Amino acid sequence: MASVALGLGSNIGDRVARCRQALCELAGNGAIRIVRRSSWYETRPVGHAGQSDFANGAALLETTLAPVRLLETLKDVEMRMGRSVTWEKGPREIDLDLLLYDDLVLGRPGLDIPHPAMAQRAFVLVPLTEISPNLVHPVHGRTVSDLLDDLKPVDHLVRYLAAP
């Protein structure tokens, strides 16, 4: 089984309910097991300020799916949940990001592992640090907790919203 870190987000409708629903959808897949999930955090949008704030969280998964197949599964869940195409970094019903897959470093069209911007994003690092502070970023060679410390303070960007 591979260990995976997943980022979740939504800024349309009942944001937390959508993120929780996505985890339920994934848990219904026999090849995926949810190991741990974070609290939910309200975060400011990146890139386009003229949209609603996001609910973001993270989850640790175990899976027998290969990275490309897992990504396809994530995209399928997004589609079934009504994700529409707006603009890059625009509003999203649900967003599922494959952050880490074991200690794999992979760069191919449509799939970069680790997620290329995760080390600079408080909305990723805050929930990930909550559930696995010693998780090591395979490119930077540092824990997610240390990467978050580099970004602090983040309370103007991220605030606690709801329990897991």
CSV table of C-alpha atoms in Angstrom, one decimal:
chain,number,residue,atom,x,y,z
A,1,MET,CA,0.0,0.0,0.0
A,2,ALA,CA,1.2,3.5,-0.9
A,3,SER,CA,0.9,6.3,1.6
A,4,VAL,CA,-0.7,9.5,0.1
A,5,ALA,CA,-1.2,13.0,1.3
A,6,LEU,CA,-4.3,14.6,-0.3
A,7,GLY,CA,-5.4,18.3,-0.2
A,8,LEU,CA,-9.1,19.1,-0.4
A,9,GLY,CA,-10.9,22.4,-1.0
A,10,SER,CA,-14.2,24.0,-2.0
A,11,ASN,CA,-15.5,27.6,-2.2
A,12,ILE,CA,-19.0,27.0,-3.6
A,13,GLY,CA,-22.0,26.0,-1.6
A,14,ASP,CA,-21.6,24.2,1.7
A,15,ARG,CA,-17.8,24.0,1.4
A,16,VAL,CA,-17.1,21.7,4.4
A,17,ALA,CA,-20.0,19.3,3.4
A,18,ARG,CA,-18.5,19.1,-0.1
A,19,CYS,CA,-15.1,18.2,1.2
A,20,ARG,CA,-16.5,15.6,3.6
A,21,GLN,CA,-18.5,14.1,0.8
A,22,ALA,CA,-15.4,13.8,-1.4
A,23,LEU,CA,-13.7,11.8,1.4
A,24,CYS,CA,-16.8,9.6,1.6
A,25,GLU,CA,-16.6,9.0,-2.1
A,26,LEU,CA,-13.0,8.1,-1.9
A,27,ALA,CA,-13.6,5.8,1.1
A,28,GLY,CA,-16.1,3.9,-1.0
A,29,ASN,CA,-13.4,2.9,-3.3
A,30,GLY,CA,-12.0,-0.5,-2.2
A,31,ALA,CA,-8.5,0.5,-3.3
A,32,ILE,CA,-8.4,3.6,-1.0
A,33,ARG,CA,-8.4,3.8,2.8
A,34,ILE,CA,-8.7,7.1,4.7
A,35,VAL,CA,-6.1,6.9,7.5
A,36,ARG,CA,-6.5,10.4,9.0
A,37,ARG,CA,-8.2,13.7,8.1
A,38,SER,CA,-7.6,17.2,9.3
A,39,SER,CA,-9.9,19.8,10.6
A,40,TRP,CA,-11.3,22.3,8.1
A,41,TYR,CA,-9.8,25.7,7.6
A,42,GLU,CA,-11.2,28.8,6.0
A,43,THR,CA,-8.6,30.3,3.6
A,44,ARG,CA,-8.3,33.2,1.3
A,45,PRO,CA,-8.3,32.4,-2.5
A,46,VAL,CA,-4.9,32.4,-4.2
A,47,GLY,CA,-4.7,34.3,-7.5
A,48,HIS,CA,-8.2,35.7,-7.9
A,49,ALA,CA,-9.4,37.7,-4.8
A,50,GLY,CA,-12.9,38.3,-6.3
A,51,GLN,CA,-14.3,35.0,-5.2
A,52,SER,CA,-15.5,33.4,-2.0
A,53,ASP,CA,-13.1,32.0,0.7
A,54,PHE,CA,-12.3,28.3,0.6
A,55,ALA,CA,-12.7,25.5,3.1
A,56,ASN,CA,-9.5,23.5,2.9
A,57,GLY,CA,-8.3,20.4,4.6
A,58,ALA,CA,-6.0,17.4,4.2
A,59,ALA,CA,-6.2,13.7,4.5
A,60,LEU,CA,-3.7,10.8,4.6
A,61,LEU,CA,-4.7,7.8,2.5
A,62,GLU,CA,-3.4,4.4,1.8
A,63,THR,CA,-4.0,3.0,-1.6
A,64,THR,CA,-3.1,0.2,-4.0
A,65,LEU,CA,-3.7,2.5,-6.9
A,66,ALA,CA,-0.7,3.6,-8.9
A,67,PRO,CA,-0.2,7.5,-9.1
A,68,VAL,CA,-1.8,8.0,-12.5
A,69,ARG,CA,-4.8,5.7,-11.6
A,70,LEU,CA,-5.2,7.6,-8.3
A,71,LEU,CA,-5.2,10.9,-10.1
A,72,GLU,CA,-7.9,9.6,-12.5
A,73,THR,CA,-9.9,8.5,-9.5
A,74,LEU,CA,-9.6,11.9,-7.9
A,75,LYS,CA,-10.7,13.6,-11.2
A,76,ASP,CA,-13.6,11.2,-11.5
A,77,VAL,CA,-14.8,12.1,-7.9
A,78,GLU,CA,-14.5,15.9,-8.8
A,79,MET,CA,-16.6,15.4,-11.9
A,80,ARG,CA,-19.3,13.3,-10.2
A,81,MET,CA,-19.5,16.0,-7.5
A,82,GLY,CA,-20.2,18.7,-10.2
A,83,ARG,CA,-16.8,20.4,-10.6
A,84,SER,CA,-17.2,22.9,-13.3
A,85,VAL,CA,-14.4,24.5,-15.3
A,86,THR,CA,-14.1,28.2,-14.6
A,87,TRP,CA,-10.7,29.7,-14.9
A,88,GLU,CA,-7.3,28.8,-13.5
A,89,LYS,CA,-7.5,29.2,-9.7
A,90,GLY,CA,-11.1,30.1,-10.0
A,91,PRO,CA,-14.1,29.0,-7.9
A,92,ARG,CA,-14.5,25.2,-7.4
A,93,GLU,CA,-17.2,23.0,-6.1
A,94,ILE,CA,-14.5,20.6,-5.1
A,95,ASP,CA,-10.7,20.4,-5.6
A,96,LEU,CA,-8.7,17.3,-4.8
A,97,ASP,CA,-5.0,17.6,-5.0
A,98,LEU,CA,-2.5,14.7,-4.9
A,99,LEU,CA,0.2,16.3,-2.7
A,100,LEU,CA,2.5,13.4,-1.9
A,101,TYR,CA,2.7,9.7,-2.9
A,102,ASP,CA,5.1,7.9,-0.7
A,103,ASP,CA,8.5,9.6,-1.3
A,104,LEU,CA,8.0,9.6,-5.1
A,105,VAL,CA,9.2,12.5,-7.2
A,106,LEU,CA,7.5,12.5,-10.6
A,107,GLY,CA,7.1,15.1,-13.3
A,108,ARG,CA,4.9,14.3,-16.3
A,109,PRO,CA,2.2,16.2,-18.2
A,110,GLY,CA,-0.8,16.6,-15.9
A,111,LEU,CA,0.8,15.0,-12.8
A,112,ASP,CA,3.6,16.4,-10.7
A,113,ILE,CA,4.4,14.7,-7.4
A,114,PRO,CA,5.0,16.3,-5.0
A,115,HIS,CA,2.5,19.0,-5.8
A,116,PRO,CA,4.7,21.8,-7.1
A,117,ALA,CA,3.3,24.6,-5.0
A,118,MET,CA,2.5,22.8,-1.7
A,119,ALA,CA,5.6,24.1,0.1
A,120,GLN,CA,4.4,27.7,-0.4
A,121,ARG,CA,0.8,27.3,0.4
A,122,ALA,CA,-0.4,27.8,4.0
A,123,PHE,CA,-3.8,26.3,3.0
A,124,VAL,CA,-2.0,23.0,2.3
A,125,LEU,CA,0.6,23.1,5.1
A,126,VAL,CA,-1.7,24.1,8.0
A,127,PRO,CA,-4.0,21.0,7.7
A,128,LEU,CA,-1.2,18.7,6.7
A,129,THR,CA,0.9,19.7,9.7
A,130,GLU,CA,-2.1,19.1,11.9
A,131,ILE,CA,-2.3,15.4,10.9
A,132,SER,CA,1.3,14.6,10.1
A,133,PRO,CA,3.8,17.3,11.2
A,134,ASN,CA,6.8,15.0,10.6
A,135,LEU,CA,5.9,14.2,7.0
A,136,VAL,CA,8.9,14.9,4.8
A,137,HIS,CA,8.7,16.7,1.5
A,138,PRO,CA,10.8,14.5,-0.8
A,139,VAL,CA,12.3,17.4,-2.8
A,140,HIS,CA,13.0,19.9,0.0
A,141,GLY,CA,14.0,17.2,2.5
A,142,ARG,CA,12.2,19.0,5.3
A,143,THR,CA,9.1,18.3,7.3
A,144,VAL,CA,5.8,19.9,6.5
A,145,SER,CA,6.0,21.5,9.9
A,146,ASP,CA,9.3,23.1,9.1
A,147,LEU,CA,7.9,24.3,5.7
A,148,LEU,CA,5.0,25.9,7.5
A,149,ASP,CA,7.3,27.6,10.0
A,150,ASP,CA,8.9,29.3,7.0
A,151,LEU,CA,5.5,30.8,6.1
A,152,LYS,CA,4.4,32.0,9.5
A,153,PRO,CA,2.5,33.9,10.6
A,154,VAL,CA,-0.4,32.6,8.5
A,155,ASP,CA,-3.4,33.5,10.7
A,156,HIS,CA,-4.3,36.3,8.3
A,157,LEU,CA,-4.6,33.7,5.5
A,158,VAL,CA,-5.9,30.6,7.3
A,159,ARG,CA,-8.4,30.3,10.3
A,160,TYR,CA,-10.0,27.2,11.9
A,161,LEU,CA,-13.4,26.5,10.5
A,162,ALA,CA,-14.7,23.1,11.7
A,163,ALA,CA,-13.7,19.8,13.2
A,164,PRO,CA,-12.9,16.8,10.9
